[in-house]
mmCIF file of C-alpha atoms in Angstrom:
data_model
loop_
_atom_site.group_PDB
_atom_site.id
_atom_site.type_symbol
_atom_site.label_atom_id
_atom_site.label_comp_id
_atom_site.label_asym_id
_atom_site.label_seq_id
_atom_site.Cartn_x
_atom_site.Cartn_y
_atom_site.Cartn_z
ATOM 1 C CA GLY A 8 -32.515 -13.723 -69.184
ATOM 2 C CA ILE A 9 -30.234 -12.937 -66.319
ATOM 3 C CA SER A 10 -32.842 -10.970 -64.376
ATOM 4 C CA TRP A 11 -33.061 -13.696 -61.727
ATOM 5 C CA LEU A 12 -29.446 -13.053 -60.662
ATOM 6 C CA PRO A 13 -28.820 -10.658 -57.777
ATOM 7 C CA LYS A 14 -27.906 -7.167 -58.968
ATOM 8 C CA THR A 15 -24.494 -7.364 -57.259
ATOM 9 C CA TYR A 16 -23.637 -10.520 -59.232
ATOM 10 C CA ILE A 17 -24.386 -8.714 -62.486
ATOM 11 C CA GLN A 18 -22.424 -5.606 -61.479
ATOM 12 C CA ASP A 19 -19.431 -7.556 -60.165
ATOM 13 C CA GLY A 20 -19.635 -9.947 -63.106
ATOM 14 C CA PHE A 21 -19.368 -6.926 -65.394
ATOM 15 C CA LYS A 22 -16.244 -5.832 -63.454
ATOM 16 C CA THR A 23 -14.786 -9.313 -63.862
ATOM 17 C CA GLY A 24 -15.539 -9.137 -67.578
ATOM 18 C CA LEU A 25 -13.651 -5.835 -67.768
ATOM 19 C CA VAL A 26 -10.667 -7.453 -66.036
ATOM 20 C CA ILE A 27 -10.787 -10.261 -68.614
ATOM 21 C CA CYS A 28 -10.896 -7.691 -71.443
ATOM 22 C CA ILE A 29 -7.854 -5.947 -69.956
ATOM 23 C CA TYR A 30 -6.110 -9.325 -69.716
ATOM 24 C CA LEU A 31 -6.879 -10.064 -73.377
ATOM 25 C CA ALA A 32 -5.611 -6.625 -74.405
ATOM 26 C CA ILE A 33 -2.383 -7.187 -72.488
ATOM 27 C CA VAL A 34 -1.851 -10.673 -73.884
ATOM 28 C CA HIS A 35 -2.583 -9.741 -77.479
ATOM 29 C CA GLY A 36 -1.331 -6.161 -77.427
ATOM 30 C CA PHE A 37 1.888 -6.449 -75.443
ATOM 31 C CA LYS A 38 2.779 -10.064 -76.103
ATOM 32 C CA PRO A 39 6.420 -9.440 -77.061
ATOM 33 C CA GLY A 40 7.060 -7.621 -73.769
ATOM 34 C CA LEU A 41 5.023 -8.491 -70.716
ATOM 35 C CA MET A 42 4.031 -11.998 -71.723
ATOM 36 C CA GLN A 43 7.666 -13.040 -72.081
ATOM 37 C CA LEU A 44 8.037 -12.705 -68.324
ATOM 38 C CA SER A 45 8.047 -16.114 -66.721
ATOM 39 C CA SER A 46 4.503 -17.135 -65.794
ATOM 40 C CA ALA A 47 2.927 -13.664 -66.211
ATOM 41 C CA LYS A 48 0.183 -15.028 -68.472
ATOM 42 C CA GLU A 49 -0.477 -18.003 -66.190
ATOM 43 C CA PHE A 50 -0.580 -15.670 -63.188
ATOM 44 C CA MET A 51 -3.259 -13.512 -64.822
ATOM 45 C CA VAL A 52 -5.250 -16.535 -66.007
ATOM 46 C CA GLY A 53 -5.100 -18.177 -62.575
ATOM 47 C CA PHE A 54 -6.202 -15.118 -60.649
ATOM 48 C CA GLY A 55 -8.784 -14.164 -63.272
ATOM 49 C CA PHE A 56 -10.283 -17.642 -62.996
ATOM 50 C CA ALA A 57 -10.251 -17.447 -59.192
ATOM 51 C CA LEU A 58 -12.026 -14.070 -59.253
ATOM 52 C CA GLY A 59 -14.683 -15.419 -61.600
ATOM 53 C CA VAL A 60 -15.263 -18.594 -59.594
ATOM 54 C CA CYS A 61 -15.445 -16.630 -56.369
ATOM 55 C CA LEU A 62 -17.838 -13.984 -57.740
ATOM 56 C CA PRO A 63 -20.673 -15.001 -55.366
ATOM 57 C CA VAL A 64 -18.319 -14.639 -52.395
ATOM 58 C CA TRP A 65 -16.929 -11.209 -53.200
ATOM 59 C CA SER A 66 -20.360 -9.997 -54.302
ATOM 60 C CA SER A 67 -21.977 -11.094 -51.052
ATOM 61 C CA GLY A 68 -21.416 -7.861 -49.162
ATOM 62 C CA LEU A 69 -19.247 -9.552 -46.550
ATOM 63 C CA GLU A 70 -16.204 -7.704 -45.288
ATOM 64 C CA PRO A 71 -13.220 -8.363 -47.576
ATOM 65 C CA THR A 72 -11.154 -9.415 -44.567
ATOM 66 C CA ILE A 73 -13.447 -12.445 -44.272
ATOM 67 C CA TRP A 74 -12.919 -13.765 -47.819
ATOM 68 C CA MET A 75 -9.799 -12.111 -49.244
ATOM 69 C CA GLY A 76 -7.359 -14.706 -47.879
ATOM 70 C CA SER A 77 -9.425 -17.614 -49.173
ATOM 71 C CA ILE A 78 -9.673 -16.149 -52.670
ATOM 72 C CA GLY A 79 -5.959 -15.354 -52.563
ATOM 73 C CA LEU A 80 -5.136 -18.979 -51.721
ATOM 74 C CA PHE A 81 -7.448 -20.223 -54.467
ATOM 75 C CA GLY A 82 -5.838 -17.786 -56.915
ATOM 76 C CA LEU A 83 -2.384 -19.113 -56.007
ATOM 77 C CA LEU A 84 -3.658 -22.647 -56.500
ATOM 78 C CA CYS A 85 -5.112 -21.746 -59.920
ATOM 79 C CA TRP A 86 -1.861 -20.019 -60.919
ATOM 80 C CA SER A 87 0.141 -23.074 -59.840
ATOM 81 C CA ASN A 88 -2.158 -25.266 -61.921
ATOM 82 C CA CYS A 89 -1.727 -23.078 -65.026
ATOM 83 C CA ARG A 90 2.013 -22.750 -64.540
ATOM 84 C CA LEU A 91 2.614 -26.476 -64.089
ATOM 85 C CA ILE A 92 0.552 -27.297 -67.176
ATOM 86 C CA ASP A 93 2.620 -24.737 -69.104
ATOM 87 C CA CYS A 94 5.821 -26.342 -67.793
ATOM 88 C CA TRP A 95 4.664 -29.782 -68.935
ATOM 89 C CA GLU A 96 3.494 -28.631 -72.352
ATOM 90 C CA ASN A 97 6.622 -26.598 -73.106
ATOM 91 C CA GLN A 98 9.057 -28.770 -71.149
ATOM 92 C CA GLN A 99 10.193 -25.867 -69.008
ATOM 93 C CA PRO A 100 11.320 -26.073 -65.398
ATOM 94 C CA TRP A 101 9.407 -24.529 -62.527
ATOM 95 C CA HIS A 102 11.501 -21.482 -61.635
ATOM 96 C CA PRO A 103 12.674 -21.153 -57.990
ATOM 97 C CA PHE A 104 11.327 -17.580 -57.910
ATOM 98 C CA GLU A 105 7.865 -18.989 -58.584
ATOM 99 C CA CYS A 106 8.222 -21.221 -55.537
ATOM 100 C CA VAL A 107 9.095 -18.166 -53.452
ATOM 101 C CA VAL A 108 6.029 -16.303 -54.763
ATOM 102 C CA LEU A 109 3.826 -19.314 -53.994
ATOM 103 C CA VAL A 110 5.166 -19.769 -50.464
ATOM 104 C CA LEU A 111 5.165 -16.077 -49.535
ATOM 105 C CA GLY A 112 1.742 -15.534 -51.101
ATOM 106 C CA SER A 113 0.362 -18.495 -49.194
ATOM 107 C CA MET A 114 1.854 -17.220 -45.948
ATOM 108 C CA VAL A 115 0.251 -13.788 -46.412
ATOM 109 C CA CYS A 116 -3.150 -15.273 -47.264
ATOM 110 C CA MET A 117 -3.141 -17.894 -44.520
ATOM 111 C CA THR A 118 -3.194 -15.321 -41.750
ATOM 112 C CA SER A 119 -6.928 -14.778 -42.195
ATOM 113 C CA VAL A 120 -8.471 -18.113 -43.215
ATOM 114 C CA PRO A 121 -9.995 -20.980 -41.232
ATOM 115 C CA MET A 122 -7.964 -24.134 -40.655
ATOM 116 C CA ALA A 123 -10.175 -26.196 -42.986
ATOM 117 C CA ILE A 124 -9.256 -23.941 -45.910
ATOM 118 C CA LEU A 125 -5.552 -24.128 -45.040
ATOM 119 C CA ILE A 126 -5.729 -27.921 -44.962
ATOM 120 C CA CYS A 127 -7.480 -28.027 -48.350
ATOM 121 C CA HIS A 128 -4.960 -25.600 -49.861
ATOM 122 C CA ALA A 129 -2.074 -27.732 -48.611
ATOM 123 C CA MET A 130 -3.749 -30.928 -49.877
ATOM 124 C CA ALA A 131 -4.323 -29.408 -53.326
ATOM 125 C CA LEU A 132 -0.709 -28.208 -53.583
ATOM 126 C CA LEU A 133 0.527 -31.613 -52.456
ATOM 127 C CA PHE A 134 -1.676 -33.221 -55.110
ATOM 128 C CA LEU A 135 -0.141 -30.903 -57.741
ATOM 129 C CA MET A 136 3.371 -31.812 -56.575
ATOM 130 C CA VAL A 137 2.641 -35.531 -56.787
ATOM 131 C CA ILE A 138 1.266 -35.044 -60.299
ATOM 132 C CA HIS A 139 4.298 -32.984 -61.275
ATOM 133 C CA PHE A 140 6.938 -35.357 -59.944
ATOM 134 C CA TYR A 141 5.328 -38.738 -60.590
ATOM 135 C CA ILE A 142 2.800 -38.478 -63.423
ATOM 136 C CA ALA A 143 3.617 -35.563 -65.771
ATOM 137 C CA GLY A 144 6.800 -37.189 -67.065
ATOM 138 C CA ARG A 145 4.939 -40.376 -67.991
ATOM 139 C CA ASN A 146 1.555 -39.125 -69.204
ATOM 140 C CA ARG A 147 1.128 -35.411 -69.875
ATOM 141 C CA ASP A 148 -2.558 -35.700 -70.817
ATOM 142 C CA LEU A 149 -3.410 -37.470 -67.569
ATOM 143 C CA ALA A 150 -1.353 -34.914 -65.639
ATOM 144 C CA ARG A 151 -3.370 -32.032 -67.149
ATOM 145 C CA VAL A 152 -6.679 -33.629 -66.192
ATOM 146 C CA LEU A 153 -5.511 -34.434 -62.671
ATOM 147 C CA ALA A 154 -4.100 -30.920 -62.238
ATOM 148 C CA ASP A 155 -7.532 -29.515 -62.992
ATOM 149 C CA CYS A 156 -9.026 -31.976 -60.498
ATOM 150 C CA ALA A 157 -6.703 -30.491 -57.865
ATOM 151 C CA LEU A 158 -8.705 -27.267 -58.164
ATOM 152 C CA LEU A 159 -11.713 -29.152 -56.785
ATOM 153 C CA VAL A 160 -9.979 -30.025 -53.507
ATOM 154 C CA PRO A 161 -11.140 -26.777 -51.805
ATOM 155 C CA LEU A 162 -14.707 -28.064 -52.140
ATOM 156 C CA ILE A 163 -13.851 -30.427 -49.297
ATOM 157 C CA THR A 164 -14.365 -27.436 -46.984
ATOM 158 C CA ARG A 165 -18.072 -27.787 -47.666
ATOM 159 C CA ILE A 166 -18.092 -31.097 -45.786
ATOM 160 C CA MET A 167 -15.516 -30.301 -43.086
ATOM 161 C CA PRO A 168 -16.693 -28.977 -39.730
#
């Protein structure tokens, strides 16, 4: 079973599961309203994914000021990934307001993260931009795969000093 997992992982995993259930209720219960807002669904998917991936970090008992900015940046990266894929699949433009949210969100989060994480965040966003401007128009399937690969860029911090 799951008895080998630390108790905090199970408790916080349960909380993450509740957040996912709330997300599903919102998406399927209020679809005509809330989900019509530009990128609301992608925003929730991106940050939900980031919370799930980062479960060991936020369950570690460390002060939130240590990890909150990093998870925030990863959440913004995941949201950008979801939103760009949605733009490609539905042939919609990336709204300027979304750029403002991305930039301002990144600025808020970057005040508390190490330089290596900032560099990886910038590299991943640059990778997404290159995919968006140079690949998505030619090969949407390849663009989707590469956009998901952009989410792996933060792993570089594991090898950076």
